[in-house]
């Protein structure tokens, strides 16, 4: 049988089955999907291919999934550093956005972010930002996978005048991309302190009707919880549960301040958590109790947050930070092993976004979102444990090849679906704008 592509590699980490490393295997790819994973000799005996890649000293992993991002905020990198969250957001980020946000800003920022993510092994990202339709067009042009968490707020912005208009635009975006291979959608209420009960209830009803996730910042700071207790007499998580939104559709981002009861509630209702360790550390927001959440059966994914607070969109850095933070915060070196950190960046992310049947692991029938990482570098030799090396030792710069839906988007370190010179020129244009401030 002739297929489109065979990728042979020294190691393959399929993620499913758990903690598995395949030696000298090949991935057979046809019509965007994985047809099979076989020992290299068997693969070549059974299939011929238009294209064959022989990647010695490389490990193949599923494309990494950035489960929470504000892509276009890549242009705001370095504009509001070393500030606590409330001051960072209210005194720096929101005023900058009010002055500069436009379609051009969103497109230029999304292109920069997508280039950075593909180059560092990310093949799918969940985005919460203005002009999601423009982000979708940019992602499709780059052959990048994205879930658009269309923003919803009580107050006006350049994108919408009120909560009803935000919700209407979210449903229109869903209708526009409901049949897309690359684009999926979600509702993106910003937080419990920027969206009131009535629109939240409406979002819950529509999410059930459309069968899509609800993506929201939650329990990010102590102040958020204290303000909720003063205003409502309950914490944000309980408020969300009372509104009927604490379900398997919920993608709750940050969750740095959770009680034992909160964790039990998340577990009982099957809600998802997205851990953003580097952003949380930089903003001093607090620690997400990842170990306890996972022990209680909560699906925990990984995200970078926006580059305005991280300041990178590097999922290798998030895996390493998540594993190390879990160990030091619990004083237990076994609390988050390397293979779980990799699962958080792949299959757990797919589960959170409702895409687990399509992406998140290297399995027959799933889209061929594949990343090749060279381990033939000083910092990853000798290769005693490929999973450990991917999480603890490898740098994202060791990503050499990326395929999304079987299409090559980076080859030998060069981007194929994005114009590097154009992206860098756009970044310099915006740098000049900010320097004039």
PDB file of C-alpha atoms in Angstrom, residues 10-11 56-59 373-386 388-390 392-395 398:
ATOM      1  CA  UNK A  10      15.327   6.094  16.923  1.00  0.00           C
ATOM      2  CA  UNK A  11      12.711   6.624  19.649  1.00  0.00           C
ATOM      3  CA  UNK A  56      18.411   9.052  13.715  1.00  0.00           C
ATOM      4  CA  UNK A  57      19.073  10.249  17.277  1.00  0.00           C
ATOM      5  CA  UNK A  58      15.624  11.866  17.366  1.00  0.00           C
ATOM      6  CA  UNK A  59      12.606  11.189  19.525  1.00  0.00           C
ATOM      7  CA  UNK A 373      13.314  16.407  18.909  1.00  0.00           C
ATOM      8  CA  UNK A 374      17.036  15.839  18.419  1.00  0.00           C
ATOM      9  CA  UNK A 375      18.661  14.222  21.446  1.00  0.00           C
ATOM     10  CA  UNK A 376      22.137  14.332  19.911  1.00  0.00           C
ATOM     11  CA  UNK A 377      23.186  17.369  21.958  1.00  0.00           C
ATOM     12  CA  UNK A 378      25.501  17.797  24.937  1.00  0.00           C
ATOM     13  CA  UNK A 379      22.575  18.400  27.319  1.00  0.00           C
ATOM     14  CA  UNK A 380      20.683  15.254  26.242  1.00  0.00           C
ATOM     15  CA  UNK A 381      23.527  12.744  26.039  1.00  0.00           C
ATOM     16  CA  UNK A 382      23.784   9.929  26.893  1.00  0.00           C
ATOM     17  CA  UNK A 383      20.177   9.004  26.133  1.00  0.00           C
ATOM     18  CA  UNK A 384      19.484   6.889  29.188  1.00  0.00           C
ATOM     19  CA  UNK A 385      15.779   7.778  29.366  1.00  0.00           C
ATOM     20  CA  UNK A 386      14.105   9.613  26.442  1.00  0.00           C
ATOM     21  CA  UNK A 388      13.161  12.085  31.243  1.00  0.00           C
ATOM     22  CA  UNK A 389      15.280  13.936  28.688  1.00  0.00           C
ATOM     23  CA  UNK A 390      12.251  15.484  26.946  1.00  0.00           C
ATOM     24  CA  UNK A 392      14.078  17.652  32.277  1.00  0.00           C
ATOM     25  CA  UNK A 393      16.951  18.104  29.825  1.00  0.00           C
ATOM     26  CA  UNK A 394      15.866  19.068  26.301  1.00  0.00           C
ATOM     27  CA  UNK A 395      15.537  22.640  25.135  1.00  0.00           C
ATOM     28  CA  UNK A 398      16.151  20.937  19.780  1.00  0.00           C
TER      29      UNK A 398
END
